[in-house]
Coordinates of C-alpha atoms in Angstrom, one line a residue:
Chain A
M1 CA 0.0 0.0 0.0
T2 CA 1.5 3.3 -1.0
I3 CA 1.0 6.7 0.6
Y4 CA 1.8 10.1 -1.0
L5 CA 4.1 12.4 1.0
P6 CA 2.9 15.9 0.5
I7 CA 6.1 17.8 1.3
A8 CA 8.6 15.2 0.0
E9 CA 6.3 15.0 -3.1
L10 CA 6.7 11.3 -3.7
P11 CA 4.7 8.0 -3.1
V12 CA 6.3 5.4 -0.7
N13 CA 5.2 2.1 0.7
I14 CA 3.6 2.7 4.1
F15 CA 4.7 -0.6 5.5
T16 CA 8.3 0.0 4.6
L17 CA 8.1 3.3 6.5
L18 CA 6.4 1.6 9.5
A19 CA 9.0 -1.1 9.6
L20 CA 11.7 1.4 9.4
G21 CA 10.2 3.4 12.3
I22 CA 9.8 0.3 14.5
A23 CA 13.4 -0.9 13.9
V24 CA 15.0 2.5 14.5
G25 CA 12.6 3.2 17.4
F26 CA 13.7 -0.1 19.0
I27 CA 17.4 0.9 18.8
S28 CA 16.6 4.5 19.9
G29 CA 14.8 3.3 23.0
M30 CA 17.4 0.6 23.9
F31 CA 20.4 2.9 23.7
G32 CA 18.9 6.3 24.4
V33 CA 20.0 7.5 21.0
G34 CA 17.8 9.5 18.7
G35 CA 18.4 7.1 15.8
G36 CA 18.8 9.9 13.3
F37 CA 22.2 8.6 12.2
L38 CA 20.4 5.5 11.0
M39 CA 17.0 6.8 9.9
T40 CA 18.2 9.8 7.8
P41 CA 20.4 7.7 5.5
L42 CA 17.7 5.1 5.1
L43 CA 15.1 7.6 4.1
I44 CA 17.5 9.2 1.6
F45 CA 18.0 5.7 0.2
L46 CA 14.2 5.5 -0.2
G47 CA 14.3 8.6 -2.4
V48 CA 13.3 11.2 0.2
P49 CA 15.2 14.5 -0.5
P50 CA 17.9 14.9 2.2
A51 CA 16.5 18.2 3.5
V52 CA 13.1 16.6 4.0
A53 CA 14.6 13.5 5.5
V54 CA 16.6 15.4 8.1
A55 CA 13.7 17.6 9.1
S56 CA 11.1 14.9 9.2
V57 CA 13.2 12.5 11.2
S58 CA 13.3 15.1 14.0
T59 CA 9.5 14.5 14.5
H60 CA 10.1 10.8 14.9
M61 CA 13.0 11.4 17.3
A62 CA 10.9 13.9 19.3
A63 CA 8.0 11.4 19.7
S64 CA 10.1 8.4 20.5
S65 CA 12.4 10.2 22.9
F66 CA 9.5 11.8 24.7
S67 CA 7.9 8.4 25.1
G68 CA 11.2 7.0 26.3
T69 CA 11.9 9.9 28.6
L70 CA 8.6 9.5 30.4
T71 CA 9.4 5.8 31.1
Y72 CA 12.8 6.7 32.5
L73 CA 11.4 9.7 34.4
R74 CA 9.0 7.4 36.2
R75 CA 11.8 5.1 37.2
G76 CA 13.7 8.2 38.4
L77 CA 16.6 7.7 36.1
V78 CA 16.7 11.1 34.4
D79 CA 19.1 13.6 35.8
V80 CA 17.1 16.7 35.0
H81 CA 19.6 19.0 36.6
L82 CA 22.5 17.6 34.4
G83 CA 20.2 17.7 31.4
L84 CA 19.4 21.4 31.9
V85 CA 23.1 22.4 32.2
L86 CA 23.9 20.3 29.1
L87 CA 21.1 22.1 27.2
A88 CA 22.5 25.5 27.9
G89 CA 25.5 24.5 25.9
G90 CA 23.5 22.4 23.5
L91 CA 21.2 25.1 22.1
T92 CA 24.1 27.5 21.6
G93 CA 26.0 24.8 19.8
T94 CA 23.0 24.1 17.5
L95 CA 23.0 27.7 16.4
G96 CA 26.7 27.5 15.6
G97 CA 26.2 24.3 13.7
V98 CA 23.4 25.7 11.6
L99 CA 25.6 28.7 10.6
T100 CA 28.5 26.4 9.7
F101 CA 26.1 24.3 7.7
M102 CA 25.0 27.3 5.7
V103 CA 28.6 28.4 4.9
L104 CA 29.7 24.9 3.9
R105 CA 26.7 24.5 1.6
R106 CA 27.5 27.7 -0.2
Y107 CA 30.9 26.2 -1.1
G108 CA 29.5 22.8 -2.2
Q109 CA 31.5 20.8 0.3
L110 CA 28.9 20.0 2.9
D111 CA 28.5 16.4 1.8
L112 CA 32.2 15.8 2.1
V113 CA 32.5 17.4 5.5
I114 CA 29.5 15.4 6.7
A115 CA 31.1 12.2 5.4
I116 CA 34.5 12.9 7.0
T117 CA 32.9 13.9 10.3
Y118 CA 30.8 10.7 10.3
I119 CA 33.9 8.5 9.5
A120 CA 36.1 10.2 12.1
L121 CA 33.5 10.4 14.9
L122 CA 31.7 7.1 14.5
G123 CA 35.0 5.3 13.9
T124 CA 36.6 6.7 17.0
I125 CA 33.7 6.4 19.3
G126 CA 32.7 3.0 18.0
T127 CA 36.2 1.6 18.4
L128 CA 36.5 3.0 21.9
M129 CA 33.2 1.7 23.0
V130 CA 33.8 -1.8 21.6
V131 CA 37.3 -2.1 23.1
E132 CA 36.2 -0.8 26.5
S133 CA 33.1 -3.0 26.8
L134 CA 35.1 -6.1 25.6
R135 CA 37.7 -5.4 28.3
A136 CA 34.9 -5.1 30.9
L137 CA 33.4 -8.4 29.7
L138 CA 36.8 -10.1 29.7
R139 CA 37.5 -8.9 33.3
E140 CA 34.2 -10.4 34.4
W141 CA 34.8 -13.6 32.5
R142 CA 38.1 -14.0 34.4
G143 CA 36.3 -13.3 37.6
E144 CA 38.1 -10.1 38.3
K145 CA 36.3 -7.4 40.2
A146 CA 35.7 -4.1 38.4
S147 CA 37.7 -1.5 40.2
V148 CA 35.3 0.4 42.4
A149 CA 37.2 3.7 42.1
R150 CA 36.7 4.3 38.4
P151 CA 40.2 4.7 36.8
G152 CA 41.3 8.3 36.7
A153 CA 38.2 9.4 38.5
H154 CA 39.3 13.0 38.8
P155 CA 40.8 14.2 35.5
L156 CA 41.9 17.8 35.4
F157 CA 39.0 19.1 33.4
L158 CA 36.5 17.9 36.0
R159 CA 38.3 20.0 38.6
L160 CA 37.9 23.3 36.8
P161 CA 36.0 26.0 38.7
F162 CA 32.1 26.3 38.9
K163 CA 31.8 22.9 40.4
M164 CA 28.3 21.5 40.6
R165 CA 26.8 18.5 42.3
F166 CA 24.5 16.3 40.1
R167 CA 22.8 14.1 42.6
Q168 CA 21.1 11.7 40.3
S169 CA 24.4 11.0 38.5
H170 CA 26.5 10.9 41.7
I171 CA 29.0 13.3 40.3
Y172 CA 30.5 16.5 41.5
V173 CA 32.2 18.2 38.6
S174 CA 32.9 21.6 37.1
A175 CA 30.1 23.0 34.9
I176 CA 32.6 24.0 32.2
P177 CA 33.1 20.6 30.6
V178 CA 29.4 19.8 30.9
V179 CA 28.4 23.0 29.0
A180 CA 31.3 22.2 26.5
I181 CA 30.0 18.7 25.9
G182 CA 26.5 20.1 25.4
F183 CA 27.9 22.7 22.9
S184 CA 29.8 20.0 20.9
I185 CA 26.7 17.8 20.7
G186 CA 24.5 20.7 19.5
F187 CA 27.1 21.8 17.0
L188 CA 27.7 18.3 15.5
G189 CA 24.0 17.5 15.7
A190 CA 23.0 20.5 13.6
L191 CA 25.9 19.9 11.2
M192 CA 25.4 16.2 10.7
G193 CA 21.6 16.2 10.9
I194 CA 21.5 13.9 13.9
G195 CA 20.3 14.1 17.5
G196 CA 23.7 13.4 18.8
G197 CA 22.6 10.9 21.5
F198 CA 25.1 8.3 20.4
I199 CA 27.9 10.7 21.0
L200 CA 26.4 12.1 24.2
V201 CA 25.9 8.7 25.9
P202 CA 29.6 7.7 25.7
A203 CA 30.6 11.3 26.6
L204 CA 28.6 11.2 29.7
I205 CA 29.8 7.7 30.6
Y206 CA 33.5 8.1 29.9
L207 CA 34.1 11.8 30.4
L208 CA 31.8 12.7 33.2
R209 CA 31.5 9.2 34.6
V210 CA 27.7 9.2 34.8
P211 CA 26.2 5.8 35.4
T212 CA 25.1 4.1 32.1
L213 CA 21.4 4.1 32.7
T214 CA 21.3 7.7 33.9
S215 CA 23.4 8.6 30.8
V216 CA 20.9 6.9 28.5
A217 CA 17.9 8.5 30.3
T218 CA 19.4 12.0 30.4
A219 CA 20.6 11.8 26.7
L220 CA 17.0 10.9 25.8
M221 CA 15.7 14.0 27.5
L222 CA 18.2 16.2 25.7
T223 CA 17.3 14.6 22.4
L224 CA 13.6 15.4 23.2
V225 CA 14.2 19.1 23.7
T226 CA 16.7 19.6 20.8
M227 CA 14.4 17.7 18.4
A228 CA 11.3 19.6 19.4
A229 CA 13.2 22.8 18.8
A230 CA 14.5 21.4 15.5
I231 CA 11.0 20.7 14.2
V232 CA 9.9 24.3 14.6
M233 CA 13.3 25.6 13.2
H234 CA 13.2 23.4 10.1
A235 CA 9.5 24.2 9.6
V236 CA 10.1 27.9 9.7
L237 CA 13.5 28.2 8.0
N238 CA 13.4 25.4 5.4
Q239 CA 9.7 24.3 5.2
T240 CA 10.9 20.7 4.8
V241 CA 9.0 19.0 7.6
D242 CA 6.8 16.4 6.1
A243 CA 4.0 15.8 8.7
V244 CA 2.7 12.7 7.0
L245 CA 6.1 11.1 6.7
G246 CA 6.7 12.1 10.3
L247 CA 3.5 10.6 11.6
V248 CA 4.1 7.2 10.0
L249 CA 7.7 7.2 11.4
M250 CA 6.5 8.3 14.8
V251 CA 3.8 5.6 15.1
G252 CA 6.4 3.0 14.2
G253 CA 9.1 4.6 16.2
T254 CA 7.2 5.0 19.5
I255 CA 6.1 1.3 19.4
G256 CA 9.7 0.3 18.7
A257 CA 11.0 2.6 21.4
Q258 CA 8.8 1.0 24.1
F259 CA 10.1 -2.5 23.4
G260 CA 13.6 -1.1 23.0
S261 CA 13.7 0.7 26.3
R262 CA 12.5 -2.5 28.1
A263 CA 15.1 -4.6 26.3
G264 CA 17.7 -2.0 27.3
Q265 CA 16.8 -2.2 31.0
S266 CA 16.9 -5.9 31.1
M267 CA 20.4 -6.0 29.6
K268 CA 23.7 -5.7 31.3
A269 CA 25.4 -2.3 30.9
E270 CA 28.5 -3.8 29.4
N271 CA 26.5 -5.7 26.8
L272 CA 24.5 -2.6 26.0
R273 CA 27.7 -0.6 25.4
L274 CA 29.2 -3.3 23.3
L275 CA 26.1 -3.5 21.0
L276 CA 25.9 0.3 20.7
G277 CA 29.6 0.4 20.0
L278 CA 29.3 -2.2 17.2
L279 CA 26.3 -0.4 15.7
V280 CA 28.1 3.0 15.7
L281 CA 31.3 1.4 14.2
A282 CA 29.2 -0.4 11.5
V283 CA 27.6 2.9 10.4
G284 CA 31.0 4.6 10.4
I285 CA 32.5 1.8 8.3
R286 CA 29.6 1.9 5.9
V287 CA 30.1 5.6 5.3
A288 CA 33.8 5.1 4.8
V289 CA 33.2 2.3 2.3
D290 CA 30.7 4.5 0.4
Q291 CA 33.2 7.3 0.4
T292 CA 36.2 5.3 -0.7
T293 CA 34.7 2.9 -3.3
K294 CA 34.2 4.1 -6.8
P295 CA 30.5 5.2 -7.1
A296 CA 28.4 3.6 -9.8
D297 CA 27.8 7.0 -11.3
L298 CA 30.5 9.7 -10.9
Y299 CA 27.8 12.3 -11.5
A300 CA 25.0 13.4 -9.2
V301 CA 22.2 15.9 -9.6
T302 CA 20.9 18.1 -6.9
I303 CA 18.4 20.9 -6.8
D304 CA 20.2 24.3 -6.9
E305 CA 19.0 26.0 -3.8
S306 CA 20.9 29.2 -4.5
A307 CA 19.3 29.8 -7.8
P308 CA 16.3 32.2 -7.9
Chain B
M1 CA -11.7 4.5 -21.7
R2 CA -11.4 3.1 -25.2
R3 CA -15.0 4.1 -26.0
A4 CA -14.5 7.5 -24.6
G5 CA -11.4 7.8 -26.7
A6 CA -13.3 6.8 -29.8
L7 CA -16.1 9.3 -29.1
L8 CA -13.6 12.0 -28.5
L9 CA -11.8 11.2 -31.8
A10 CA -15.0 11.2 -33.7
F11 CA -15.9 14.6 -32.1
F12 CA -12.5 16.1 -33.0
A13 CA -12.6 14.6 -36.5
L14 CA -15.9 16.4 -37.0
I15 CA -15.0 19.8 -35.7
G16 CA -11.6 19.4 -37.3
A17 CA -13.2 19.0 -40.7
A18 CA -15.9 21.7 -40.0
R19 CA -13.6 24.5 -38.8
A20 CA -10.6 23.5 -40.8
E21 CA -8.2 24.3 -38.0
S22 CA -4.7 23.3 -38.5
L23 CA -4.0 21.2 -35.4
I24 CA -6.5 20.3 -32.8
L25 CA -5.4 18.8 -29.5
S26 CA -7.1 17.4 -26.5
L27 CA -5.9 15.7 -23.3
S28 CA -7.8 12.9 -21.6
K29 CA -7.5 14.9 -18.4
Q30 CA -6.4 18.5 -18.0
R31 CA -5.6 18.2 -14.4
I32 CA -3.8 15.5 -12.5
T33 CA -4.8 15.5 -8.9
I34 CA -2.5 14.2 -6.3
T35 CA -4.2 12.4 -3.5
S36 CA -2.9 10.2 -0.7
S37 CA -2.8 7.2 -2.9
F38 CA -1.2 8.9 -5.9
T39 CA 1.5 6.7 -7.5
G40 CA 1.6 8.2 -10.9
D41 CA -0.8 8.6 -13.8
S42 CA -0.8 8.6 -17.6
I43 CA -2.5 11.2 -19.7
V44 CA -3.6 10.5 -23.2
L45 CA -3.1 13.2 -25.8
F46 CA -5.4 13.1 -28.9
G47 CA -4.6 15.2 -31.9
V48 CA -6.1 15.8 -35.3
I49 CA -4.1 17.4 -38.1
E50 CA -5.7 19.2 -40.9
P51 CA -5.4 17.1 -44.0
N52 CA -2.5 18.4 -46.1
A53 CA -4.0 17.6 -49.5
A54 CA -7.1 18.6 -51.4
P55 CA -9.9 16.0 -51.4
G56 CA -9.1 13.3 -53.9
E57 CA -5.3 13.9 -53.8
A58 CA -2.9 11.6 -52.0
M59 CA -2.0 12.8 -48.5
K60 CA 1.6 13.3 -47.6
P61 CA 2.6 11.5 -44.4
N62 CA 2.6 13.5 -41.2
D63 CA 5.2 13.3 -38.5
V64 CA 4.6 14.4 -34.9
V65 CA 6.8 15.3 -32.1
V66 CA 5.2 15.9 -28.6
T67 CA 7.2 17.7 -26.0
V68 CA 6.0 17.9 -22.4
R69 CA 7.9 20.2 -20.0
G70 CA 7.2 20.4 -16.3
P71 CA 7.8 23.6 -14.3
N72 CA 11.4 24.9 -14.5
E73 CA 13.9 24.4 -11.7
S74 CA 17.6 24.9 -11.3
F75 CA 19.9 21.9 -10.8
V76 CA 23.5 21.3 -10.0
T77 CA 25.3 18.4 -11.6
W78 CA 28.3 17.3 -9.6
R79 CA 31.3 15.2 -10.8
K80 CA 33.2 13.1 -8.3
E81 CA 36.9 12.4 -8.4
R82 CA 39.2 10.4 -6.2
R83 CA 41.2 12.7 -3.9
F84 CA 43.2 11.3 -0.9
G85 CA 41.4 8.0 -1.3
L86 CA 37.9 9.6 -1.0
W87 CA 35.4 10.2 -3.8
I88 CA 34.5 13.8 -3.5
N89 CA 32.7 16.4 -5.6
V90 CA 35.4 18.3 -7.4
D91 CA 33.5 20.0 -10.2
S92 CA 29.9 21.1 -10.8
R93 CA 27.7 22.7 -13.4
S94 CA 24.5 24.6 -12.8
F95 CA 21.6 23.9 -15.1
L96 CA 19.4 27.0 -15.0
A97 CA 15.7 26.8 -15.4
A98 CA 15.7 23.3 -16.7
P99 CA 12.4 21.5 -17.0
S100 CA 11.7 19.4 -13.8
Y101 CA 9.9 17.0 -16.1
L102 CA 10.5 16.4 -19.8
A103 CA 8.9 13.9 -22.1
V104 CA 9.6 13.7 -25.8
L105 CA 7.4 11.5 -27.8
S106 CA 7.4 11.0 -31.6
N107 CA 6.1 8.6 -34.1
R108 CA 9.6 7.7 -35.4
P109 CA 13.1 8.8 -34.4
P110 CA 13.3 12.6 -34.9
A111 CA 16.5 12.2 -37.0
Q112 CA 14.3 10.6 -39.7
I113 CA 11.7 13.3 -39.5
A114 CA 13.7 16.4 -40.4
D115 CA 17.2 17.6 -40.8
A116 CA 19.3 18.4 -37.8
D117 CA 19.0 22.2 -38.1
T118 CA 15.2 22.2 -38.3
L119 CA 15.0 19.9 -35.3
R120 CA 17.4 22.0 -33.3
R121 CA 15.5 25.2 -34.1
E122 CA 12.2 23.6 -33.1
Q123 CA 13.7 21.9 -30.1
A124 CA 12.2 18.7 -31.5
G125 CA 13.7 15.5 -30.1
F126 CA 15.1 14.6 -26.8
A127 CA 18.7 15.7 -27.5
N128 CA 17.5 19.0 -29.0
N129 CA 15.9 20.5 -25.9
R130 CA 17.8 23.4 -24.7
L131 CA 19.5 23.0 -21.3
L132 CA 21.0 26.2 -20.2
Q133 CA 24.3 25.8 -18.3
R134 CA 26.2 28.4 -16.3
V135 CA 29.8 28.1 -17.5
G136 CA 31.7 30.5 -15.3
S137 CA 29.9 33.8 -15.6
D138 CA 28.5 32.9 -19.0
Y139 CA 25.3 31.1 -19.9
A140 CA 25.3 28.6 -22.7
D141 CA 23.6 25.5 -24.1
V142 CA 26.6 23.2 -24.7
V143 CA 27.0 20.4 -27.2
P144 CA 24.9 17.3 -26.7
G145 CA 28.1 15.3 -26.0
D146 CA 29.0 17.4 -23.0
P147 CA 29.6 14.9 -20.1
F148 CA 27.7 17.1 -17.5
R149 CA 24.7 17.4 -19.8
Q150 CA 24.7 13.6 -20.5
A151 CA 25.0 12.9 -16.8
F152 CA 22.1 15.2 -16.0
L153 CA 19.9 13.5 -18.6
R154 CA 21.0 10.1 -17.5
V155 CA 20.1 10.8 -13.8
K156 CA 16.8 12.4 -14.7
Q157 CA 15.9 9.4 -16.9
A158 CA 16.7 7.0 -14.2
Q159 CA 14.3 8.9 -11.9
G160 CA 11.6 8.6 -14.5
L161 CA 11.3 12.3 -14.8
Y162 CA 12.8 12.5 -18.2
V163 CA 11.3 10.3 -20.9
E164 CA 12.2 9.7 -24.5
N165 CA 10.0 7.5 -26.7
T166 CA 10.6 7.6 -30.4
A167 CA 7.5 5.3 -30.9
G168 CA 5.3 7.1 -28.4
V169 CA 3.0 8.7 -31.0
D170 CA 0.5 6.4 -32.7
F171 CA -1.2 7.4 -35.9
I172 CA -4.7 5.9 -35.8
A173 CA -5.6 7.4 -39.1
P174 CA -3.3 9.4 -41.5
H175 CA -4.1 12.6 -39.7
V176 CA -5.3 11.4 -36.3
F177 CA -2.8 10.5 -33.6
R178 CA -2.6 9.7 -29.9
A179 CA 0.2 9.7 -27.4
V180 CA 0.4 8.5 -23.9
I181 CA 2.2 10.8 -21.5
P182 CA 3.5 9.0 -18.4
V183 CA 3.5 11.1 -15.2
P184 CA 5.5 9.4 -12.4
G185 CA 4.6 9.6 -8.7
I186 CA 7.5 11.9 -8.0
A187 CA 6.4 14.4 -10.6
P188 CA 6.6 17.9 -9.3
V189 CA 3.4 19.9 -9.0
G190 CA 2.7 22.9 -11.3
T191 CA 1.8 23.7 -14.9
Y192 CA 3.1 21.4 -17.5
E193 CA 3.4 22.6 -21.1
V194 CA 2.5 20.2 -23.8
V195 CA 3.9 21.3 -27.2
V196 CA 3.0 19.4 -30.3
K197 CA 4.8 20.0 -33.6
S198 CA 3.8 18.3 -36.8
F199 CA 6.2 18.0 -39.8
V200 CA 5.5 17.2 -43.4
D201 CA 8.4 16.4 -45.8
G202 CA 10.9 17.5 -43.1
A203 CA 9.4 20.9 -42.6
L204 CA 7.4 22.2 -39.7
A205 CA 3.7 22.2 -40.7
H206 CA 1.8 23.0 -37.6
R207 CA 2.3 23.6 -33.9
G208 CA 0.0 23.5 -31.0
M209 CA 0.1 23.9 -27.3
L210 CA -1.8 22.8 -24.2
N211 CA -1.4 23.1 -20.5
L212 CA -1.6 20.3 -18.1
E213 CA -2.0 20.9 -14.4
V214 CA -0.5 18.7 -11.7
A215 CA -1.9 19.7 -8.4
K216 CA -2.3 18.4 -4.9
V217 CA -5.9 18.3 -3.5
D218 CA -7.7 17.9 -0.2
F219 CA -5.5 16.7 2.6
E220 CA -2.2 16.8 0.7
Q221 CA -3.0 20.4 -0.4
A222 CA -3.9 21.4 3.1
V223 CA -0.6 20.1 4.5
A224 CA 1.5 21.7 1.8
T225 CA -0.3 25.0 2.1
A226 CA 0.0 25.1 5.9
A227 CA 3.7 24.3 5.6
E228 CA 4.2 27.1 3.1
Y229 CA 2.0 29.9 4.5
H230 CA 1.8 29.2 8.2
P231 CA 5.2 27.8 9.0
W232 CA 5.2 28.7 12.7
L233 CA 1.8 27.3 13.2
Y234 CA 2.6 24.2 11.2
G235 CA 5.9 23.7 13.0
I236 CA 4.4 24.1 16.5
A237 CA 1.4 21.9 15.6
T238 CA 3.7 19.2 14.2
M239 CA 5.9 19.4 17.3
L240 CA 2.9 19.1 19.6
G241 CA 1.6 16.3 17.5
A242 CA 4.9 14.5 17.9
L243 CA 4.8 14.9 21.7
A244 CA 1.2 13.7 21.7
V245 CA 2.1 10.5 19.8
G246 CA 5.0 9.9 22.3
F247 CA 2.7 10.5 25.3
I248 CA -0.1 8.2 24.0
A249 CA 2.4 5.5 23.2
N250 CA 3.8 5.8 26.7
L251 CA 0.3 5.5 28.2
V252 CA -0.6 2.6 26.0
F253 CA 2.6 0.7 26.8
R254 CA 2.7 1.7 30.4
K255 CA 3.1 -1.4 32.6
D256 CA 3.4 0.0 36.1

């Protein structure tokens, strides 16, 4: 059964879209990531124009992250205080990212910068996560006890001034790195057309030493706020939000996210980190392969946005 | 459909003869409406050409080239090259005001219909449609062999937006023809221009033009209009809708 998307201006199979929403929603609920880094390329593959894909995916991410956040909130896992400090940096970063996006697009090198950022970022984070979680699993397999005092628990950057206590996360750190992390996520998110949850979760775990589940829950809350803002921004600035596309993705996504967040809670933190690491690495490798193998057609046609 | 077509033909044959107009054209539908189940459509063009011989004399054969152009849009064609192991866009050409949809239908290959100069002048035939490129600060329609131009046509054809069919015009009678215009699901909305040129002995005999409207209706129209004219309202409504879906899902799946 096909359905016509009024803003994307093309017909698509409604069941393909639903399945896509459920699958990505599951992953999004399980790991506390927005899922944009998976959904956006898949939609573009279906023929949805990139600008419409990026903008419409934000509705799906807002819905599924809201649903997930509510579940985590009830379980008392969201660190609202930490989330608000992160947001202060995050919304500023989004603005910086949008401006950079505009400059790069003018010089025709946006795609390249996005691809390189994807490869570098996903490759690094994916590898780090996989190595770290494998080590943790190995330690456990050998019967060694995980060191209670987390290694290097007080790096220099956490001892900067403006120290704040985040009770839910059991950390007492300077606000400067927290705002800086928020800023980077917002910046990269706007530039890469992603929510940034898959970067934020490891950043909270490894840099700020926030417990895994609290990281996942707080990242989900952050995704919710930034994506809600992104919907309105895209609608007003680019007029590329397809509400019909969004609705189908949302319905699938929220169903998937429910099962995902349940699956995530019943899983061991190390396993969760290993899986997310593998997923992130796989997407990074995929982008790298795409970028380094000879394309079937050396030419591509895009709509000239700068022309009158 | 077939019967309606036959009736239409009879009708046009009649007025064609009565009013002796040079070229009479009619479309099976003047407006393609895009609804939620729209996956593409085809439009049938009927045409009657004034007999080019006095009664009793033998008629010279007619040739017809139908060109359908969708609303103009500007495109960029990028060429990738390997740099530092990565395939990146190194060169680009802008195609200014190119048709977003282009269908060229004829009863036989245009090269057999008239000489190259005539075809080029009349923009008859797929390769003869002007595609304005920006070359530096200049504007030009480059040679058909230009790789950027060929790539542009190739990509558009693969999308189903550019169509070339040298057997797309059927002559039902010596001066009555029909052509089927395929409109894909991803066809952009707007006014399409249907230009028909008939040739006799390699010279342009008649030309005619019709408009075809591709428009969204009902719900699709409402969504598109809201997005365009009330972006704040549309954005906030979509955002609240998203949150509502999330909230409902959470309630439905709530266990505790």
